[in-house]
Coordinates of C-alpha atoms and ligand atoms in Angstrom, one line a residue:
X1 CA -12.9 11.0 40.8
X2 CA -14.9 8.5 38.9
X3 CA -17.4 9.4 36.2
X4 CA -20.1 8.0 38.5
X5 CA -19.1 10.2 41.5
X6 CA -19.0 13.2 39.3
X7 CA -22.4 12.5 37.9
X8 CA -23.7 11.9 41.4
X9 CA -22.2 15.1 42.9
X10 CA -23.6 17.0 39.9
X11 CA -27.1 15.6 40.5
X12 CA -26.9 16.4 44.2
X13 CA -25.9 20.0 43.6
X14 CA -28.6 20.3 41.0
X15 CA -31.2 18.8 43.3
X16 CA -30.2 21.1 46.2
X17 CA -30.4 24.1 44.0
X18 CA -33.8 23.1 42.6
X19 CA -35.0 22.5 46.2
X20 CA -33.8 25.8 47.4
X21 CA -35.2 27.7 44.6
X22 CA -38.6 25.9 44.8
X23 CA -38.9 26.5 48.5
X24 CA -38.0 30.2 48.1
X25 CA -40.5 30.6 45.3
X26 CA -43.3 28.8 47.1
X27 CA -42.6 30.7 50.3
X28 CA -42.8 34.0 48.4
X29 CA -45.9 33.3 46.6
X30 CA -47.5 31.9 49.7
X31 CA -46.6 35.0 51.7
X32 CA -48.0 37.2 49.0
X33 CA -51.2 35.1 48.9
X34 CA -51.6 35.2 52.7
X35 CA -50.9 39.0 52.7
X36 CA -53.6 39.5 50.0
X37 CA -56.0 37.3 51.9
X38 CA -55.4 39.1 55.2
X39 CA -55.6 42.5 53.5
X40 CA -59.0 41.5 52.0
X41 CA -60.5 40.3 55.2
X42 CA -59.1 43.2 57.2
X43 CA -60.7 45.6 54.6
X44 CA -64.1 43.7 55.0
X45 CA -63.8 43.9 58.7
X46 CA -62.9 47.6 58.6
X47 CA -65.8 48.3 56.3
X48 CA -68.1 46.4 58.7
X49 CA -66.8 48.4 61.7
X50 CA -67.2 51.6 59.6
X51 CA -70.8 50.7 58.7
X52 CA -71.5 50.0 62.4
X53 CA -70.2 53.4 63.4
X54 CA -71.7 55.5 60.7
X55 CA -74.9 57.4 61.4
X56 CA -74.1 57.5 65.2
X57 CA -73.5 61.1 66.0
X58 CA -72.6 60.5 69.6
X59 CA -70.8 57.6 71.3
X60 CA -70.8 57.3 75.0
X61 CA -67.5 55.4 75.3
X62 CA -65.7 54.9 72.0
X63 CA -62.8 53.0 73.7
X64 CA -65.2 50.4 75.2
X65 CA -66.9 50.0 71.9
X66 CA -63.5 49.4 70.3
X67 CA -62.6 46.8 72.9
X68 CA -65.9 45.0 72.3
X69 CA -65.4 45.0 68.5
X70 CA -61.8 44.0 68.8
X71 CA -62.8 41.0 70.9
X72 CA -65.5 40.0 68.3
X73 CA -63.2 40.1 65.3
X74 CA -59.9 39.0 67.0
X75 CA -58.1 42.1 65.8
X76 CA -57.0 45.4 67.1
X77 CA -59.6 48.1 66.5
X78 CA -58.8 51.8 66.6
X79 CA -61.1 54.8 66.2
X80 CA -59.5 58.0 65.0
X81 CA -61.1 61.4 64.9
X82 CA -60.9 63.6 61.9
X83 CA -58.0 65.6 63.4
X84 CA -56.0 62.4 64.0
X85 CA -56.7 62.0 67.7
X86 CA -57.2 58.4 68.8
X87 CA -60.7 58.1 70.3
X88 CA -60.6 54.4 71.1
X89 CA -58.3 51.4 70.9
X90 CA -59.0 47.8 71.7
X91 CA -55.5 47.3 73.0
X92 CA -54.9 50.5 74.8
X93 CA -56.5 51.4 78.2
X94 CA -58.8 54.3 77.9
X95 CA -56.7 56.2 80.4
X96 CA -53.7 56.0 78.2
X97 CA -55.4 57.1 75.0
X98 CA -54.4 60.7 75.5
X99 CA -50.7 59.7 75.6
X100 CA -51.0 58.2 72.1
X101 CA -49.5 60.0 69.2
X102 CA -51.7 61.8 66.7
X103 CA -52.6 59.3 64.0
X104 CA -53.4 61.9 61.2
X105 CA -50.1 61.1 59.4
X106 CA -50.5 57.4 59.5
X107 CA -50.2 56.0 56.0
X108 CA -53.5 54.1 56.1
X109 CA -55.3 57.1 57.6
X110 CA -53.9 59.4 54.9
X111 CA -55.1 56.9 52.2
X112 CA -58.5 56.6 53.8
X113 CA -58.9 60.3 53.9
X114 CA -58.1 60.5 50.2
X115 CA -59.8 57.4 48.8
X116 CA -62.0 56.2 51.6
X117 CA -59.8 53.1 52.5
X118 CA -56.1 52.5 53.0
X119 CA -53.8 49.6 54.0
X120 CA -50.3 49.7 55.3
X121 CA -47.8 47.3 56.8
X122 CA -45.3 48.4 59.4
X123 CA -44.0 47.7 62.8
X124 CA -46.4 48.8 65.4
X125 CA -45.1 51.5 67.7
X126 CA -47.6 50.3 70.3
X127 CA -47.0 46.5 70.2
X128 CA -43.6 46.5 68.4
X129 CA -44.9 43.7 66.0
X130 CA -45.0 43.7 62.2
X131 CA -48.6 44.6 61.7
X132 CA -51.1 45.2 58.8
X133 CA -53.3 48.2 59.2
X134 CA -56.5 48.8 57.2
X135 CA -58.5 52.0 57.7
X136 CA -61.8 53.3 56.3
X137 CA -63.4 56.7 56.6
X138 CA -66.7 56.7 58.6
X139 CA -69.6 59.0 57.7
X140 CA -71.8 61.0 60.0
X141 CA -69.8 60.1 63.2
X142 CA -67.4 61.8 65.5
X143 CA -65.1 58.9 64.6
X144 CA -63.7 59.8 61.2
X145 CA -61.7 56.7 60.7
X146 CA -62.1 53.1 61.8
X147 CA -58.9 51.1 61.7
X148 CA -58.5 47.3 62.0
X149 CA -55.0 45.9 62.6
X150 CA -53.7 42.3 62.7
X151 CA -50.1 41.4 63.6
X152 CA -48.5 39.5 60.8
X153 CA -46.9 36.9 63.1
X154 CA -49.7 34.6 61.9
X155 CA -48.4 34.8 58.4
X156 CA -44.9 33.9 59.5
X157 CA -46.2 31.0 61.5
X158 CA -48.2 29.7 58.6
X159 CA -45.4 30.2 56.2
X160 CA -42.9 28.4 58.4
X161 CA -45.2 25.5 58.9
X162 CA -45.7 25.2 55.2
X163 CA -42.0 25.6 54.6
X164 CA -41.4 22.7 57.0
X165 CA -43.9 20.5 55.1
X166 CA -42.5 21.6 51.7
X167 CA -39.0 20.8 52.9
X168 CA -40.0 17.4 54.1
X169 CA -41.8 16.6 50.8
X170 CA -39.1 18.0 48.7
X171 CA -36.4 16.3 50.8
X172 CA -38.1 12.9 50.3
X173 CA -38.3 13.7 46.6
X174 CA -34.6 14.6 46.6
X175 CA -33.6 11.4 48.3
X176 CA -35.6 9.4 45.8
X177 CA -34.1 11.4 43.0
X178 CA -30.6 10.9 44.3
X179 CA -31.2 7.1 44.7
X180 CA -32.5 7.0 41.2
X181 CA -29.5 9.0 39.9
X182 CA -27.2 6.7 41.8
X183 CA -28.8 3.7 40.2
X184 CA -28.9 5.3 36.8
X185 CA -25.3 6.5 37.0
X186 CA -24.3 3.0 38.1
X187 CA -25.9 1.5 35.0
X188 CA -24.3 4.2 32.8
X189 CA -21.0 3.6 34.5
X190 CA -21.2 -0.1 33.8
X191 CA -21.8 0.5 30.1
X192 CA -19.1 3.1 29.8
X193 CA -16.7 0.8 31.7
X194 CA -17.5 -2.1 29.3
X195 CA -16.8 0.2 26.3
X196 CA -13.6 1.5 27.9
X197 CA -12.5 -2.1 28.6
X198 CA -13.1 -3.1 24.9
X199 CA -11.4 0.1 23.8
X200 CA -8.4 -0.8 26.0
X201 CA -8.3 -4.3 24.3
X202 CA -8.5 -2.7 20.9
X203 CA -5.5 -0.5 21.9
X204 CA -3.5 -3.6 22.5
X205 CA -4.4 -4.9 19.0
X206 CA -7.0 -7.5 20.2
X207 CA -10.0 -7.1 17.9
X208 CA -11.6 -10.4 18.8
X209 CA -14.6 -9.2 20.9
X210 CA -16.7 -6.2 19.8
X211 CA -18.2 -3.7 22.4
X212 CA -21.7 -5.1 21.8
X213 CA -23.7 -2.2 23.4
X214 CA -26.6 -2.0 21.1
X215 CA -28.8 0.6 22.9
X216 CA -29.9 3.4 20.6
X217 CA -28.6 6.3 22.8
X218 CA -25.4 8.2 22.4
X219 CA -23.3 5.6 24.3
X220 CA -24.7 2.9 22.0
X221 CA -23.7 5.0 19.0
X222 CA -20.2 5.4 20.4
X223 CA -20.0 1.7 21.0
X224 CA -21.3 1.0 17.5
X225 CA -18.8 3.4 16.0
X226 CA -16.0 1.8 18.1
X227 CA -17.1 -1.6 16.9
X228 CA -17.2 -0.6 13.3
X229 CA -13.8 1.0 13.5
X230 CA -12.3 -2.0 15.3
X231 CA -13.8 -4.4 12.7
X232 CA -12.5 -2.4 9.8
X233 CA -9.1 -1.9 11.5
X234 CA -9.0 -5.6 12.3
X235 CA -9.7 -6.5 8.8
X236 CA -7.1 -4.0 7.5
X237 CA -4.5 -5.3 9.9
X238 CA -5.3 -8.9 9.0
X239 CA -4.9 -8.0 5.3
X240 CA -1.7 -6.2 6.0
X241 CA -0.4 -9.2 8.0
X242 CA -1.3 -11.5 5.1
X243 CA 0.4 -9.2 2.6
X244 CA 3.4 -9.0 4.8
X245 CA 3.5 -12.8 5.1
X246 CA 3.2 -13.1 1.3
X247 CA 6.0 -10.7 0.9
X248 CA 8.2 -12.4 3.5
X249 CA 7.5 -15.8 1.8
X250 CA 8.5 -14.3 -1.6
X251 CA 11.6 -12.7 -0.2
X252 CA 12.6 -15.8 1.7
X253 CA 12.0 -18.0 -1.3
X254 CA 13.9 -15.8 -3.7
X255 CA 17.3 -16.9 -5.0
X256 CA 18.2 -13.3 -5.7
X257 CA 19.4 -11.1 -2.8
X258 CA 17.3 -8.1 -2.0
X259 CA 18.1 -5.1 0.2
X260 CA 15.9 -2.1 0.7
X261 CA 17.6 1.0 2.0
X262 CA 15.7 4.1 3.1
X263 CA 16.4 7.6 2.0
X264 CA 18.7 8.0 5.0
X265 CA 20.8 5.0 3.8
X266 CA 19.6 2.7 6.6
X267 CA 18.7 -0.9 5.8
X268 CA 15.0 -1.4 6.1
X269 CA 14.6 -4.9 4.7
X270 CA 17.0 -7.8 3.7
X271 CA 16.2 -11.3 2.6
X272 CA 18.0 -14.5 3.7
X273 CA 19.7 -14.8 0.3
X274 CA 21.4 -11.4 0.5
X275 CA 22.3 -11.9 4.1
X276 CA 24.2 -15.0 3.0
X277 CA 25.7 -13.3 -0.1
X278 CA 26.9 -10.1 1.7
X279 CA 27.4 -12.0 5.0
X280 CA 25.3 -9.4 6.8
X281 CA 24.8 -9.8 10.6
X282 CA 21.3 -10.7 11.8
X283 CA 21.0 -7.3 13.3
X284 CA 21.9 -5.5 10.0
X285 CA 18.4 -4.0 9.6
X286 CA 18.4 -0.4 10.9
X287 CA 22.2 0.0 10.4
X288 CA 23.6 2.3 7.8
X289 CA 24.6 0.4 4.6
X290 CA 28.2 1.7 4.9
X291 CA 28.5 0.0 8.3
X292 CA 27.4 -3.5 7.0
X293 CA 27.9 -3.6 3.2
X294 CA 31.6 -4.3 3.0
X295 CA 31.7 -4.5 -0.8
X296 CA 33.0 -1.1 -2.2
X297 CA 31.3 -1.5 -5.6
X298 CA 27.9 -2.1 -4.1
X299 CA 28.3 0.7 -1.6
X300 CA 29.3 3.0 -4.4
X301 CA 26.2 2.0 -6.4
X302 CA 23.9 2.6 -3.4
X303 CA 25.5 6.0 -2.8
X304 CA 25.1 7.0 -6.4
X305 CA 21.4 6.0 -6.5
X306 CA 20.7 7.7 -3.2
X307 CA 22.3 10.8 -4.6
X308 CA 19.9 10.7 -7.5
X309 CA 22.2 9.0 -10.1
X310 CA 21.5 6.0 -12.3
X311 CA 24.6 3.9 -12.3
X312 CA 25.1 0.9 -14.6
X313 CA 24.7 -2.6 -13.0
X314 CA 28.0 -3.8 -11.6
X315 CA 29.4 -7.3 -11.5
X316 CA 30.9 -8.2 -8.2
X317 CA 32.8 -11.2 -6.9
X318 CA 31.6 -12.3 -3.5
X319 CA 32.1 -15.6 -1.7
X320 CA 35.3 -16.3 0.4
X321 CA 37.5 -16.9 -2.6
X322 CA 35.6 -14.7 -4.9
X323 CA 34.5 -17.7 -7.0
X324 CA 30.9 -16.6 -7.2
X325 CA 29.9 -13.8 -9.5
X326 CA 26.9 -11.6 -8.8
X327 CA 25.3 -8.9 -10.9
X328 CA 24.2 -6.0 -8.7
X329 CA 21.3 -3.7 -9.8
X330 CA 20.4 -0.7 -7.7
X331 CA 17.2 1.2 -8.5
X332 CA 15.8 4.2 -6.7
X333 CA 12.5 4.0 -4.8
X334 CA 10.1 6.8 -5.9
X335 CA 10.1 9.8 -3.6
X336 CA 6.3 9.4 -3.0
X337 CA 7.0 6.0 -1.5
X338 CA 9.5 7.4 1.0
X339 CA 12.6 7.4 -1.3
X340 CA 15.6 5.1 -0.8
X341 CA 17.0 2.4 -3.0
X342 CA 16.6 -1.3 -3.7
X343 CA 19.6 -3.5 -4.4
X344 CA 19.1 -6.8 -6.2
X345 CA 21.9 -9.3 -6.5
X346 CA 21.7 -12.1 -9.1
X347 CA 24.0 -15.1 -9.0
X348 CA 25.4 -15.2 -12.5
X349 CA 28.2 -17.6 -11.7
X350 CA 26.7 -20.4 -13.8
X351 CA 26.1 -18.1 -16.6
X352 CA 29.7 -16.9 -16.6
X353 CA 30.9 -20.5 -16.3
X354 CA 28.8 -21.6 -19.2
X355 CA 30.1 -18.7 -21.2
X356 CA 33.7 -19.7 -20.3
X357 CA 33.0 -23.4 -21.2
X358 CA 31.6 -22.3 -24.6
X359 CA 34.6 -20.1 -25.3
X360 CA 37.0 -22.9 -24.2
X361 CA 35.2 -25.3 -26.4
X362 CA 35.4 -23.1 -29.5
X363 CA 39.1 -22.5 -28.8
X364 CA 39.6 -26.3 -28.4
X365 CA 37.8 -27.2 -31.5
X366 CA 39.7 -24.6 -33.5
X367 CA 43.0 -25.9 -32.1
X368 CA 42.1 -29.6 -32.6
X369 CA 41.1 -29.0 -36.2
X370 CA 44.1 -26.7 -37.0
X371 CA 46.7 -29.3 -36.1
X372 CA 45.7 -31.9 -38.7
X373 CA 44.9 -29.2 -41.2
X374 CA 48.3 -27.6 -40.9
X375 CA 49.9 -31.0 -41.3
X376 CA 47.8 -31.8 -44.4
X377 CA 48.6 -28.5 -46.0
X378 CA 52.3 -28.9 -45.4
X379 CA 52.4 -32.4 -46.9
X380 CA 50.2 -31.4 -49.8
X381 CA 52.6 -28.5 -50.5
X382 CA 55.6 -30.8 -50.4
X383 CA 53.9 -33.2 -52.8
X384 CA 53.0 -30.5 -55.2
X385 CA 56.6 -29.2 -55.2
X386 CA 57.8 -32.7 -56.1
X387 CA 55.1 -35.2 -56.9
X388 CA 57.7 -37.8 -57.9
X389 CA 59.5 -37.7 -54.6
X390 CA 60.3 -41.2 -53.2
X391 CA 58.6 -40.1 -50.0
X392 CA 55.3 -39.4 -51.8
X393 CA 53.7 -42.6 -50.5
X394 CA 54.6 -41.8 -46.9
X395 CA 53.4 -38.2 -47.3
X396 CA 50.1 -39.5 -48.6
X397 CA 49.8 -41.9 -45.7
X398 CA 50.3 -39.0 -43.3
X399 CA 47.8 -36.9 -45.1
X400 CA 45.3 -39.7 -44.9
X401 CA 45.9 -40.3 -41.2
X402 CA 45.3 -36.6 -40.4
X403 CA 42.2 -36.5 -42.6
X404 CA 40.9 -39.5 -40.8
X405 CA 41.6 -37.8 -37.5
X406 CA 39.7 -34.8 -38.6
X407 CA 36.9 -36.9 -39.8
X408 CA 36.7 -38.7 -36.4
X409 CA 36.8 -35.3 -34.7
X410 CA 34.0 -33.9 -36.8
X411 CA 32.0 -37.1 -36.3
X412 CA 32.4 -36.9 -32.5
X413 CA 31.6 -33.2 -32.4
X414 CA 28.5 -33.7 -34.5
X415 CA 27.4 -36.6 -32.2
X416 CA 28.0 -34.4 -29.1
X417 CA 26.0 -31.6 -30.7
X418 CA 23.1 -34.0 -31.4
X419 CA 23.2 -35.3 -27.8
X420 CA 23.4 -31.7 -26.4
X421 CA 20.3 -30.8 -28.5
X422 CA 18.5 -34.0 -27.3
X423 CA 18.1 -35.1 -30.9
X424 CA 19.0 -38.7 -30.1
X425 CA 16.0 -40.6 -28.8
X426 CA 16.2 -43.8 -26.8
X427 CA 15.0 -46.9 -28.4
X428 CA 14.6 -49.1 -25.4
X429 CA 14.8 -52.9 -25.5
X430 CA 16.0 -55.6 -23.2
X431 CA 19.8 -55.8 -23.8
X432 CA 21.8 -58.9 -22.8
X433 CA 25.1 -57.7 -21.5
X434 CA 26.9 -60.8 -22.8
X435 CA 25.7 -60.1 -26.4
X436 CA 26.9 -56.5 -26.1
X437 CA 30.3 -57.6 -25.0
X438 CA 30.6 -60.2 -27.8
X439 CA 29.6 -57.6 -30.4
X440 CA 32.2 -55.1 -29.1
X441 CA 34.9 -57.8 -29.0
X442 CA 34.0 -58.6 -32.6
X443 CA 34.3 -55.0 -33.7
X444 CA 37.7 -54.5 -32.1
X445 CA 39.1 -57.9 -33.0
X446 CA 42.0 -56.5 -35.0
X447 CA 43.0 -53.9 -32.4
X448 CA 42.8 -56.4 -29.5
X449 CA 44.6 -59.2 -31.5
X450 CA 47.3 -56.7 -32.6
X451 CA 48.0 -55.8 -28.9
X452 CA 47.5 -59.4 -27.7
X453 CA 44.9 -58.3 -25.2
X454 CA 41.9 -60.4 -24.0
X455 CA 38.6 -59.5 -22.7
X456 CA 37.6 -61.4 -19.5
X457 CA 33.9 -61.3 -18.6
X458 CA 32.2 -62.0 -15.3
X459 CA 28.5 -61.4 -15.7
X460 CA 26.3 -62.0 -12.6
X461 CA 23.1 -63.9 -13.5
X462 CA 20.9 -61.3 -11.7
X463 CA 22.6 -58.5 -13.7
X464 CA 22.7 -60.0 -17.2
X465 CA 20.0 -58.0 -18.9
X466 CA 19.2 -54.3 -18.8
X467 CA 16.6 -52.1 -20.4
X468 CA 18.3 -49.6 -22.8
X469 CA 19.1 -48.6 -26.3
X470 CA 21.3 -51.4 -27.7
X471 CA 23.1 -49.2 -30.2
X472 CA 23.9 -46.6 -27.6
X473 CA 25.0 -49.1 -24.9
X474 CA 27.2 -50.7 -27.6
X475 CA 28.9 -47.3 -28.2
X476 CA 29.4 -46.8 -24.4
X477 CA 31.0 -50.2 -24.0
X478 CA 33.1 -49.9 -27.2
X479 CA 34.5 -46.5 -26.1
X480 CA 35.5 -47.8 -22.7
X481 CA 37.0 -51.0 -24.1
X482 CA 38.9 -48.9 -26.8
X483 CA 40.3 -46.7 -24.0
X484 CA 41.2 -49.7 -21.9
X485 CA 43.0 -51.2 -24.8
X486 CA 44.7 -48.0 -25.9
X487 CA 45.9 -46.9 -22.4
X488 CA 47.2 -50.3 -21.2
X489 CA 50.2 -52.3 -22.3
X490 CA 50.2 -55.2 -24.6
X491 CA 49.6 -58.7 -23.3
X492 CA 47.1 -57.6 -20.7
X493 CA 43.6 -58.5 -19.9
X494 CA 40.5 -56.2 -19.9
X495 CA 38.0 -57.2 -17.3
X496 CA 34.3 -56.6 -17.9
X497 CA 32.0 -57.4 -15.0
X498 CA 28.4 -56.8 -13.9
X499 CA 26.6 -57.0 -10.6
X500 CA 23.4 -55.9 -9.1
X501 CA 23.2 -53.2 -6.5
X502 CA 19.6 -52.8 -5.4
X503 CA 17.7 -51.3 -8.3
X504 CA 20.9 -50.7 -10.3
X505 CA 23.0 -52.7 -12.6
X506 CA 26.7 -51.9 -12.3
X507 CA 29.0 -52.6 -15.2
X508 CA 32.7 -52.2 -14.8
X509 CA 35.5 -52.0 -17.4
X510 CA 38.9 -52.4 -15.8
X511 CA 42.4 -52.6 -17.3
X512 CA 45.9 -53.1 -16.2
X513 CA 47.3 -49.9 -17.5
X514 CA 48.9 -47.0 -15.6
X515 CA 45.5 -45.7 -14.4
X516 CA 44.6 -42.1 -14.2
X517 CA 46.2 -39.5 -11.9
X518 CA 43.9 -38.7 -9.0
X519 CA 44.0 -35.0 -9.9
X520 CA 42.6 -35.7 -13.4
X521 CA 39.9 -38.1 -12.3
X522 CA 37.1 -35.5 -11.8
X523 CA 37.8 -33.9 -15.2
X524 CA 38.3 -36.7 -17.7
X525 CA 34.7 -36.7 -18.7
X526 CA 35.1 -33.0 -19.9
X527 CA 35.3 -32.3 -23.6
X528 CA 38.8 -32.4 -25.0
X529 CA 40.2 -33.2 -21.6
X530 CA 43.2 -35.4 -21.8
X531 CA 45.7 -36.5 -19.2
X532 CA 49.1 -35.1 -19.9
X533 CA 50.1 -36.8 -23.1
X534 CA 53.8 -37.0 -22.3
X535 CA 52.9 -39.5 -19.6
X536 CA 50.8 -41.8 -21.8
X537 CA 51.2 -43.2 -25.2
X538 CA 48.9 -41.0 -27.3
X539 CA 46.9 -43.2 -29.6
X540 CA 45.5 -40.1 -31.3
X541 CA 42.2 -39.9 -29.5
X542 CA 39.9 -36.9 -29.8
X543 CA 39.4 -36.3 -26.1
X544 CA 35.6 -36.5 -26.8
X545 CA 35.0 -40.2 -26.2
X546 CA 34.3 -40.1 -22.5
X547 CA 32.1 -37.0 -22.9
X548 CA 29.9 -39.0 -25.3
X549 CA 29.9 -41.9 -22.9
X550 CA 28.7 -39.7 -20.1
X551 CA 26.0 -38.2 -22.3
X552 CA 24.8 -41.7 -23.4
X553 CA 24.8 -43.1 -19.9
X554 CA 22.9 -40.1 -18.5
X555 CA 20.4 -40.4 -21.3
X556 CA 19.6 -43.9 -19.8
X557 CA 19.2 -42.3 -16.4
X558 CA 22.5 -43.7 -15.3
X559 CA 25.9 -42.5 -14.0
X560 CA 29.5 -43.2 -15.1
X561 CA 32.5 -42.7 -12.8
X562 CA 36.2 -43.4 -13.1
X563 CA 38.6 -44.7 -10.5
X564 CA 41.9 -46.5 -10.2
X565 CA 41.8 -50.1 -9.1
X566 CA 44.1 -51.4 -6.5
X567 CA 47.2 -53.0 -8.0
X568 CA 47.2 -50.6 -11.0
X569 CA 44.9 -49.9 -13.8
X570 CA 41.8 -47.7 -14.4
X571 CA 38.3 -48.9 -13.7
X572 CA 35.2 -47.3 -15.3
X573 CA 31.9 -47.9 -13.6
X574 CA 28.6 -47.5 -15.4
X575 CA 25.4 -47.7 -13.2
X576 CA 22.2 -48.2 -15.1
X577 CA 18.7 -48.3 -13.5
X578 CA 17.0 -51.6 -13.6
X579 CA 13.6 -50.3 -12.6
X580 CA 11.7 -47.4 -14.2
X581 CA 14.0 -44.6 -15.4
X582 CA 14.3 -41.9 -12.8
X583 CA 13.5 -38.4 -14.2
Ligands
ADP601 P1 40.6 -39.9 -26.0 O1 40.0 -39.9 -27.3 O2 41.8 -39.1 -25.8 O3 40.7 -41.3 -25.5 P2 38.6 -39.8 -24.0 O4 37.6 -38.8 -23.6 O5 38.1 -41.2 -24.3 O6 39.5 -39.2 -25.1 O7 39.5 -39.9 -22.7 C1 40.0 -38.8 -22.1 C2 41.3 -39.0 -21.4 O8 41.2 -39.9 -20.3 C3 42.3 -39.7 -22.3 O9 43.0 -38.8 -23.1 C4 43.2 -40.4 -21.3 O10 44.2 -39.5 -20.9 C5 42.3 -40.7 -20.1 N1 41.9 -42.1 -20.1 C6 40.7 -42.6 -20.6 N2 40.6 -43.9 -20.4 C7 41.8 -44.3 -19.8 C8 42.3 -45.5 -19.3 N3 41.6 -46.7 -19.4 N4 43.5 -45.5 -18.7 C9 44.1 -44.4 -18.5 N5 43.7 -43.2 -19.0 C10 42.6 -43.1 -19.6

């Protein structure tokens, strides 16, 4: 049943009730009014009749007199003697008067005897009709009481005619009222329907269109409240969505892995980083952490925190071959915020690797310095035991060689330290490659001549000049040529060539030595890394030369790589930018 029908039925019932009550009330008051009116006129008429009769000691034919008066006033007229005997009646034949009952006990007569006038309503025994009787006492006459009676059917007739008219009028009013109600309820219905529709939209989360019912009545107020609520809710939801988006952006962009577990141990939130680290399935959220977190240490930490403990951060090895190291921190979420725990995984692989490199470096330095130191100490002891030994000169030479090696080592180490700390600035100038080669050749004349090696140059005209620090490029070339000379046999050539590759100048230093084992190629630029010395003639290098070369080339924004050339020999390629130095 719709709101409208209900309102309408309610209005109908109310109207019917009002109509019924109104008719009843009107009828009643009308009846009373008519009764009063009839009673008053009957009394007047009775008094009149009484006045006509009084002072007439004898009446020839009282019944005829009654008939005449009755005709005149259109009412029944009865004359009653003091003893109650009916002396005349306008509606009873004179012959039948004697058969009439004694009227002394009639209510109106009793009243008239006591007060002079009396009125009564009852059903007439004579006519059988509801009748109003009014009697008055008459003085100085054989007729003690004159009575006038009127049947009340007149009243009923008038009342029913009035009722008919009232019903017609009220019925018309009712119809009009119902039509109005129908129209009004339709209007109301439309407004309520509009609000209900908007409320339905709000329910689905669409806050775009407000209710917009701005009437000042109760429905308008409801609509306004709904609007305000929706607006506020919409704003809050928007804010929440924005905050969620921010959080999602942060979590997605984070390198650290984050997992939020609720108090029941179920995964509430994971970010892409942690899904990759722990290899969680896409459907992990909602699962218990024990089902999806396969790493026992992390699971143990989560269990401890959820149980109220405060475990120390763990270090875990993830990745297929456990090569990546992660530090896992688990912290509890405050009980007021729902409890649970947050796991954060940091990738500390690089940190650990750097640590390892540093430790290896220190060990290497110590080892490299100890070897010559031990030798020097040994020979110094031998010399002090017997300074005049015939071998003294040889010992001194050995001591000097080791001291020189230590000096070179310390020199290279200091240089590397300076390069590491970026303490060496670039003094850029246009450097002619040919001039660099000539200078290096000049520096190494004795070494090259001693090993009967020649340098062959092939410098392309479009790759003859490069912008760089001449001293540093000289060191690069010198190191490479020195290695080429050291690691290749006597009587061979060292090839230096340049060519242009787009925005790069490529400089290659190639020799005809044994080359470098493939396995060692990626590592020879590392500090102290040397290819197995039993396989090559050890010229007493420090193992730092190529590290310095790489540093210097990278300082220029370039790259250095090593390879083996076809037909034997190693080839080192230095690529230097010709244009502006890339960052
Ligand atoms: P070193 O002082 O020992 O020469 P480097 O850093 O210059 O140290 O070189 C590292 C290692 O790379 C060398 O020990 C050597 O085994 C290898 N290497 C360098 N250049 C050559 C080359 N031209 N031919 C073969 N091996 C080379």
